[in-house]
Amino acid sequence: MNNKIKNYLGLAVIAALLIFAYVAVSYVNAYSKSIEPSSFRSFSVSAEGKIVAIPDIAQFTFSVITQGGKNIADLQKENTEKTNKAIEFVKSNNVEAKDIKTQSYNLEPRYQYYSCPKEGGPCPPPDIVGYTVTQTVLIKVKDFKKIGDILSGVIQNGANEVSQLSFVIDDPTLVQNQARNEAIVKAKEKAISIAKAGDFRLGRLLSIEESQGPEPIYRYKTLEAVGGGEAAPIPPTIEPGSQEITVTMTLRYEIE
C-alpha cells in the first residue's frame, strides 16, 4: 500500500512539474513578446507620400559690409546708417517689422602681416591696420511681385551682399499631415499585399517611423555679391514655382 501511494505521489509530482514547466515556457514566450515584440517574426514596409504645394513666403538675407581704419565708432556709424537705410526701403515695400530680423553683427580686425627676418630671429607680430563691420539682416516677403524690386533695391540703398534666397511654406504642418496620411495608407496596403503573397496573417502594428525629404532652396546673388560692379538697374524676375513635400513612413508589423 505504501509503495502504491509513493508511486501515485511520484506521478503527481512529475505531472505537476510538467505543468509548471509548460506554464513557465508560455510565460517566458509571452513576456519576451511584450518586451521585444516579435523581433524574429516581424517585417517592415515603407511608403512615400507626396503633396505638391505652392510656397507662400520668400526669404533672403542682405549684408552691409564696411571696411575702414582703426576708428571703430566711425565704421559702426557708417554701417548702421547704410543698414537702416536698406531696412527703411524694405519697410516702404509693405514688409512688416516682424518679418525683418537682424541675423548677425560682426566686428573683425584686419591685419598687416610681415615676413620673418632672413638672418633669423623672431618673426614680427602682425599689426591691426583696420576693422570690418558686417551686419546681416533676414527679410521675409509675402508679396512675390515685389521680390525682384526689393532684392535690387536693398543694394541701391546701402547693402553690398544679397544671398540665401529661398521659398518656403509658412505653415507646412497641414501639407505634411496630408503627405503623412497618404504614406500610411500606401504602407498599410503594401503590408496587406505582402502578407497575402507570403501566406501569413498580419499581426499587431509594432512601430511607426517617419522621415522627410529635404526642402528645396533657391539662391540668388547680385553683382556685388559675386565680385563687385553696379547693381543691376532691371530687377530680376523671381518665380517661386512649386514644392514637393515628401514624407516616408515605415510600419513594422508582427507576423502571426
mmCIF file of C-alpha atoms in Angstrom:
data_model
loop_
_atom_site.group_PDB
_atom_site.id
_atom_site.type_symbol
_atom_site.label_atom_id
_atom_site.label_comp_id
_atom_site.label_asym_id
_atom_site.label_seq_id
_atom_site.Cartn_x
_atom_site.Cartn_y
_atom_site.Cartn_z
ATOM 1 C CA MET A 1 0.000 0.000 0.000
ATOM 2 C CA ASN A 2 2.758 2.373 0.904
ATOM 3 C CA ASN A 3 4.502 1.632 -2.411
ATOM 4 C CA LYS A 4 1.334 2.414 -4.353
ATOM 5 C CA ILE A 5 0.933 5.707 -2.528
ATOM 6 C CA LYS A 6 4.557 6.532 -3.207
ATOM 7 C CA ASN A 7 4.069 5.754 -6.904
ATOM 8 C CA TYR A 8 0.945 7.927 -7.124
ATOM 9 C CA LEU A 9 2.737 10.751 -5.350
ATOM 10 C CA GLY A 10 5.672 10.420 -7.734
ATOM 11 C CA LEU A 11 3.415 10.573 -10.751
ATOM 12 C CA ALA A 12 1.597 13.575 -9.305
ATOM 13 C CA VAL A 13 4.883 15.377 -8.701
ATOM 14 C CA ILE A 14 6.043 14.624 -12.247
ATOM 15 C CA ALA A 15 2.725 15.851 -13.665
ATOM 16 C CA ALA A 16 2.932 18.999 -11.561
ATOM 17 C CA LEU A 17 6.476 19.638 -12.772
ATOM 18 C CA LEU A 18 5.423 19.196 -16.385
ATOM 19 C CA ILE A 19 2.503 21.588 -15.944
ATOM 20 C CA PHE A 20 4.777 24.102 -14.209
ATOM 21 C CA ALA A 21 7.357 23.808 -16.986
ATOM 22 C CA TYR A 22 4.681 24.385 -19.655
ATOM 23 C CA VAL A 23 3.300 27.425 -17.819
ATOM 24 C CA ALA A 24 6.816 28.786 -17.340
ATOM 25 C CA VAL A 25 7.687 28.400 -21.025
ATOM 26 C CA SER A 26 4.402 30.030 -22.062
ATOM 27 C CA TYR A 27 5.011 32.912 -19.677
ATOM 28 C CA VAL A 28 8.553 33.426 -20.924
ATOM 29 C CA ASN A 29 7.350 33.453 -24.534
ATOM 30 C CA ALA A 30 4.582 35.936 -23.742
ATOM 31 C CA TYR A 31 6.943 38.127 -21.719
ATOM 32 C CA SER A 32 9.587 38.114 -24.439
ATOM 33 C CA LYS A 33 6.959 39.223 -26.945
ATOM 34 C CA SER A 34 5.889 42.076 -24.691
ATOM 35 C CA ILE A 35 9.395 43.475 -24.167
ATOM 36 C CA GLU A 36 10.792 42.634 -27.615
ATOM 37 C CA PRO A 37 7.784 42.248 -29.881
ATOM 38 C CA SER A 38 8.350 39.528 -32.452
ATOM 39 C CA SER A 39 11.873 40.646 -33.368
ATOM 40 C CA PHE A 40 12.321 37.406 -35.285
ATOM 41 C CA ARG A 41 8.728 37.243 -36.583
ATOM 42 C CA SER A 42 8.106 40.700 -37.961
ATOM 43 C CA PHE A 43 8.563 42.642 -41.166
ATOM 44 C CA SER A 44 8.654 46.288 -42.205
ATOM 45 C CA VAL A 45 7.104 48.162 -45.097
ATOM 46 C CA SER A 46 7.836 51.692 -46.280
ATOM 47 C CA ALA A 47 5.814 54.030 -48.450
ATOM 48 C CA GLU A 48 6.144 57.612 -49.593
ATOM 49 C CA GLY A 49 3.529 60.346 -49.554
ATOM 50 C CA LYS A 50 3.953 63.353 -51.851
ATOM 51 C CA ILE A 51 1.992 66.598 -51.871
ATOM 52 C CA VAL A 52 2.720 69.449 -54.276
ATOM 53 C CA ALA A 53 2.350 72.842 -52.591
ATOM 54 C CA ILE A 54 2.937 76.468 -53.589
ATOM 55 C CA PRO A 55 5.328 78.394 -51.280
ATOM 56 C CA ASP A 56 3.829 81.486 -49.685
ATOM 57 C CA ILE A 57 6.964 83.065 -48.177
ATOM 58 C CA ALA A 58 10.192 84.236 -49.834
ATOM 59 C CA GLN A 59 13.130 84.938 -47.559
ATOM 60 C CA PHE A 60 16.652 86.181 -48.130
ATOM 61 C CA THR A 61 19.479 87.931 -46.299
ATOM 62 C CA PHE A 62 21.300 91.125 -47.136
ATOM 63 C CA SER A 63 24.544 92.300 -45.591
ATOM 64 C CA VAL A 64 26.212 95.675 -45.200
ATOM 65 C CA ILE A 65 29.994 95.241 -45.128
ATOM 66 C CA THR A 66 32.002 98.312 -44.131
ATOM 67 C CA GLN A 67 35.800 98.375 -44.130
ATOM 68 C CA GLY A 68 37.961 101.163 -42.764
ATOM 69 C CA GLY A 69 40.729 102.212 -40.444
ATOM 70 C CA LYS A 70 41.044 101.935 -36.709
ATOM 71 C CA ASN A 71 38.244 104.361 -35.840
ATOM 72 C CA ILE A 72 35.647 101.780 -34.834
ATOM 73 C CA ALA A 73 32.989 104.354 -33.917
ATOM 74 C CA ASP A 74 33.014 105.878 -37.407
ATOM 75 C CA LEU A 75 32.829 102.426 -39.028
ATOM 76 C CA GLN A 76 29.892 101.408 -36.845
ATOM 77 C CA LYS A 77 28.089 104.666 -37.578
ATOM 78 C CA GLU A 78 28.540 104.282 -41.343
ATOM 79 C CA ASN A 79 27.465 100.655 -41.256
ATOM 80 C CA THR A 80 24.393 101.389 -39.137
ATOM 81 C CA GLU A 81 23.288 104.276 -41.361
ATOM 82 C CA LYS A 82 23.524 102.134 -44.509
ATOM 83 C CA THR A 83 21.733 99.207 -42.835
ATOM 84 C CA ASN A 84 18.947 101.423 -41.533
ATOM 85 C CA LYS A 85 18.507 102.956 -44.989
ATOM 86 C CA ALA A 86 18.171 99.499 -46.554
ATOM 87 C CA ILE A 87 15.688 98.427 -43.858
ATOM 88 C CA GLU A 88 13.588 101.566 -44.389
ATOM 89 C CA PHE A 89 13.474 100.768 -48.098
ATOM 90 C CA VAL A 90 12.254 97.238 -47.314
ATOM 91 C CA LYS A 91 9.566 98.604 -44.996
ATOM 92 C CA SER A 92 8.429 101.031 -47.701
ATOM 93 C CA ASN A 93 7.536 97.972 -49.770
ATOM 94 C CA ASN A 94 4.941 96.884 -47.182
ATOM 95 C CA VAL A 95 7.192 94.379 -45.392
ATOM 96 C CA GLU A 96 6.184 94.279 -41.730
ATOM 97 C CA ALA A 97 8.710 94.885 -38.947
ATOM 98 C CA LYS A 98 8.140 91.357 -37.594
ATOM 99 C CA ASP A 99 9.434 89.992 -40.910
ATOM 100 C CA ILE A 100 12.746 91.891 -40.609
ATOM 101 C CA LYS A 101 15.341 90.372 -38.291
ATOM 102 C CA THR A 102 18.974 91.247 -37.594
ATOM 103 C CA GLN A 103 20.694 87.913 -38.067
ATOM 104 C CA SER A 104 24.265 88.822 -37.119
ATOM 105 C CA TYR A 105 26.555 91.752 -36.310
ATOM 106 C CA ASN A 106 30.322 91.251 -36.540
ATOM 107 C CA LEU A 107 33.338 93.462 -35.906
ATOM 108 C CA GLU A 108 36.589 91.915 -37.126
ATOM 109 C CA PRO A 109 40.128 93.289 -37.224
ATOM 110 C CA ARG A 110 42.170 93.381 -40.429
ATOM 111 C CA TYR A 111 45.876 92.564 -40.086
ATOM 112 C CA GLN A 112 49.091 93.515 -41.828
ATOM 113 C CA TYR A 113 51.475 90.547 -41.818
ATOM 114 C CA TYR A 114 55.260 90.790 -42.093
ATOM 115 C CA SER A 115 57.904 88.423 -43.405
ATOM 116 C CA CYS A 116 60.286 86.820 -40.950
ATOM 117 C CA PRO A 117 63.913 88.133 -40.965
ATOM 118 C CA LYS A 118 66.175 86.249 -43.368
ATOM 119 C CA GLU A 119 69.007 86.277 -40.865
ATOM 120 C CA GLY A 120 66.818 84.520 -38.308
ATOM 121 C CA GLY A 121 65.284 85.649 -35.071
ATOM 122 C CA PRO A 122 61.665 86.105 -34.006
ATOM 123 C CA CYS A 123 59.056 86.990 -36.617
ATOM 124 C CA PRO A 124 57.426 90.403 -36.124
ATOM 125 C CA PRO A 125 53.807 90.140 -34.935
ATOM 126 C CA PRO A 126 51.041 91.283 -37.286
ATOM 127 C CA ASP A 127 49.621 94.769 -36.840
ATOM 128 C CA ILE A 128 45.948 95.695 -36.835
ATOM 129 C CA VAL A 129 45.526 98.159 -39.701
ATOM 130 C CA GLY A 130 41.753 98.493 -39.575
ATOM 131 C CA TYR A 131 38.422 96.851 -38.943
ATOM 132 C CA THR A 132 35.498 95.395 -40.886
ATOM 133 C CA VAL A 133 31.925 95.729 -39.667
ATOM 134 C CA THR A 134 29.348 93.316 -41.129
ATOM 135 C CA GLN A 135 25.659 93.437 -40.336
ATOM 136 C CA THR A 136 23.334 90.793 -41.824
ATOM 137 C CA VAL A 137 19.533 91.112 -41.913
ATOM 138 C CA LEU A 138 16.962 88.409 -42.686
ATOM 139 C CA ILE A 139 13.927 89.511 -44.720
ATOM 140 C CA LYS A 140 10.644 87.652 -45.279
ATOM 141 C CA VAL A 141 8.479 88.764 -48.197
ATOM 142 C CA LYS A 142 4.888 87.639 -48.708
ATOM 143 C CA ASP A 143 4.155 89.623 -51.884
ATOM 144 C CA PHE A 144 6.095 87.732 -54.552
ATOM 145 C CA LYS A 145 5.549 90.532 -57.096
ATOM 146 C CA LYS A 146 7.908 92.738 -55.088
ATOM 147 C CA ILE A 147 10.758 90.279 -54.549
ATOM 148 C CA GLY A 148 12.799 91.390 -57.561
ATOM 149 C CA ASP A 149 12.414 95.086 -56.715
ATOM 150 C CA ILE A 150 13.382 94.511 -53.089
ATOM 151 C CA LEU A 151 16.427 92.410 -53.993
ATOM 152 C CA SER A 152 17.750 95.123 -56.298
ATOM 153 C CA GLY A 153 16.604 97.964 -54.069
ATOM 154 C CA VAL A 154 18.485 96.937 -50.936
ATOM 155 C CA ILE A 155 21.736 97.076 -52.944
ATOM 156 C CA GLN A 156 20.919 100.577 -54.177
ATOM 157 C CA ASN A 157 20.161 101.595 -50.592
ATOM 158 C CA GLY A 158 23.364 100.529 -48.839
ATOM 159 C CA ALA A 159 23.654 96.745 -48.858
ATOM 160 C CA ASN A 160 26.571 95.180 -50.719
ATOM 161 C CA GLU A 161 25.638 91.498 -50.481
ATOM 162 C CA VAL A 162 22.386 89.618 -51.061
ATOM 163 C CA SER A 163 22.190 85.835 -50.706
ATOM 164 C CA GLN A 164 20.300 82.771 -49.473
ATOM 165 C CA LEU A 165 17.056 83.398 -51.322
ATOM 166 C CA SER A 166 14.626 80.589 -50.579
ATOM 167 C CA PHE A 167 10.916 79.897 -50.915
ATOM 168 C CA VAL A 168 9.150 78.225 -48.030
ATOM 169 C CA ILE A 169 5.686 77.368 -46.799
ATOM 170 C CA ASP A 170 4.887 79.498 -43.791
ATOM 171 C CA ASP A 171 2.934 76.735 -42.000
ATOM 172 C CA PRO A 172 3.914 73.348 -43.511
ATOM 173 C CA THR A 173 2.027 71.312 -40.875
ATOM 174 C CA LEU A 174 -1.160 70.866 -42.922
ATOM 175 C CA VAL A 175 0.731 69.800 -46.057
ATOM 176 C CA GLN A 176 2.970 67.446 -44.081
ATOM 177 C CA ASN A 177 -0.082 65.837 -42.465
ATOM 178 C CA GLN A 178 -1.597 65.205 -45.886
ATOM 179 C CA ALA A 179 1.634 63.616 -47.140
ATOM 180 C CA ARG A 180 1.924 61.569 -43.928
ATOM 181 C CA ASN A 181 -1.630 60.219 -44.231
ATOM 182 C CA GLU A 182 -1.044 59.271 -47.850
ATOM 183 C CA ALA A 183 2.177 57.438 -46.927
ATOM 184 C CA ILE A 184 0.496 55.484 -44.117
ATOM 185 C CA VAL A 185 -2.376 54.389 -46.354
ATOM 186 C CA LYS A 186 0.078 53.194 -49.003
ATOM 187 C CA ALA A 187 2.194 51.375 -46.411
ATOM 188 C CA LYS A 188 -0.866 49.557 -44.998
ATOM 189 C CA GLU A 189 -1.946 48.437 -48.461
ATOM 190 C CA LYS A 190 1.582 47.244 -49.150
ATOM 191 C CA ALA A 191 1.673 45.258 -45.885
ATOM 192 C CA ILE A 192 -1.646 43.546 -46.675
ATOM 193 C CA SER A 193 -0.392 42.643 -50.149
ATOM 194 C CA ILE A 194 2.859 41.184 -48.770
ATOM 195 C CA ALA A 195 1.006 39.142 -46.139
ATOM 196 C CA LYS A 196 -1.332 37.743 -48.768
ATOM 197 C CA ALA A 197 1.553 36.844 -51.089
ATOM 198 C CA GLY A 198 3.541 35.311 -48.243
ATOM 199 C CA ASP A 199 0.551 33.328 -46.953
ATOM 200 C CA PHE A 200 0.677 34.640 -43.396
ATOM 201 C CA ARG A 201 -1.567 36.721 -41.196
ATOM 202 C CA LEU A 202 -0.844 40.337 -40.440
ATOM 203 C CA GLY A 203 -0.387 40.844 -36.702
ATOM 204 C CA ARG A 204 -0.075 43.890 -34.497
ATOM 205 C CA LEU A 205 1.438 47.173 -35.650
ATOM 206 C CA LEU A 206 4.659 47.279 -33.626
ATOM 207 C CA SER A 207 6.219 50.602 -34.604
ATOM 208 C CA ILE A 208 5.965 53.608 -36.919
ATOM 209 C CA GLU A 209 8.920 55.651 -38.139
ATOM 210 C CA GLU A 210 8.905 58.822 -40.213
ATOM 211 C CA SER A 211 11.428 60.611 -42.391
ATOM 212 C CA GLN A 212 11.013 63.719 -44.525
ATOM 213 C CA GLY A 213 12.709 64.735 -47.722
ATOM 214 C CA PRO A 214 14.915 67.856 -47.905
ATOM 215 C CA GLU A 215 13.327 71.200 -48.614
ATOM 216 C CA PRO A 216 14.479 72.742 -51.912
ATOM 217 C CA ILE A 217 16.346 76.048 -51.667
ATOM 218 C CA TYR A 218 16.753 78.552 -54.480
ATOM 219 C CA ARG A 219 19.651 81.004 -54.312
ATOM 220 C CA TYR A 220 20.145 84.401 -55.887
ATOM 221 C CA LYS A 221 23.107 86.790 -55.753
ATOM 222 C CA THR A 222 23.550 90.327 -57.065
ATOM 223 C CA LEU A 223 26.587 91.529 -58.972
ATOM 224 C CA GLU A 224 28.109 92.871 -55.765
ATOM 225 C CA ALA A 225 27.724 89.516 -54.094
ATOM 226 C CA VAL A 226 29.870 87.802 -56.697
ATOM 227 C CA GLY A 227 32.649 90.302 -57.157
ATOM 228 C CA GLY A 228 31.691 93.942 -57.496
ATOM 229 C CA GLY A 229 30.005 96.158 -60.057
ATOM 230 C CA GLU A 230 26.935 98.309 -60.042
ATOM 231 C CA ALA A 231 23.580 96.894 -59.030
ATOM 232 C CA ALA A 232 21.511 95.707 -61.952
ATOM 233 C CA PRO A 233 19.092 98.508 -62.994
ATOM 234 C CA ILE A 234 16.498 95.931 -64.063
ATOM 235 C CA PRO A 235 15.190 93.847 -61.125
ATOM 236 C CA PRO A 236 15.485 90.088 -61.610
ATOM 237 C CA THR A 237 12.412 88.007 -62.304
ATOM 238 C CA ILE A 238 11.916 85.554 -59.447
ATOM 239 C CA GLU A 239 9.486 82.645 -59.745
ATOM 240 C CA PRO A 240 8.778 80.539 -56.633
ATOM 241 C CA GLY A 241 7.411 77.577 -58.604
ATOM 242 C CA SER A 242 6.086 74.707 -56.514
ATOM 243 C CA GLN A 243 7.491 72.417 -53.863
ATOM 244 C CA GLU A 244 7.002 68.705 -53.444
ATOM 245 C CA ILE A 245 6.583 67.857 -49.772
ATOM 246 C CA THR A 246 7.675 64.250 -49.254
ATOM 247 C CA VAL A 247 7.134 62.121 -46.149
ATOM 248 C CA THR A 248 8.245 58.497 -45.875
ATOM 249 C CA MET A 249 6.542 56.264 -43.308
ATOM 250 C CA THR A 250 7.891 52.881 -42.209
ATOM 251 C CA LEU A 251 5.464 50.481 -40.494
ATOM 252 C CA ARG A 252 6.635 47.356 -38.676
ATOM 253 C CA TYR A 253 4.131 44.529 -38.272
ATOM 254 C CA GLU A 254 4.051 41.319 -36.316
ATOM 255 C CA ILE A 255 3.773 38.080 -38.324
ATOM 256 C CA GLU A 256 1.118 35.706 -36.975
#
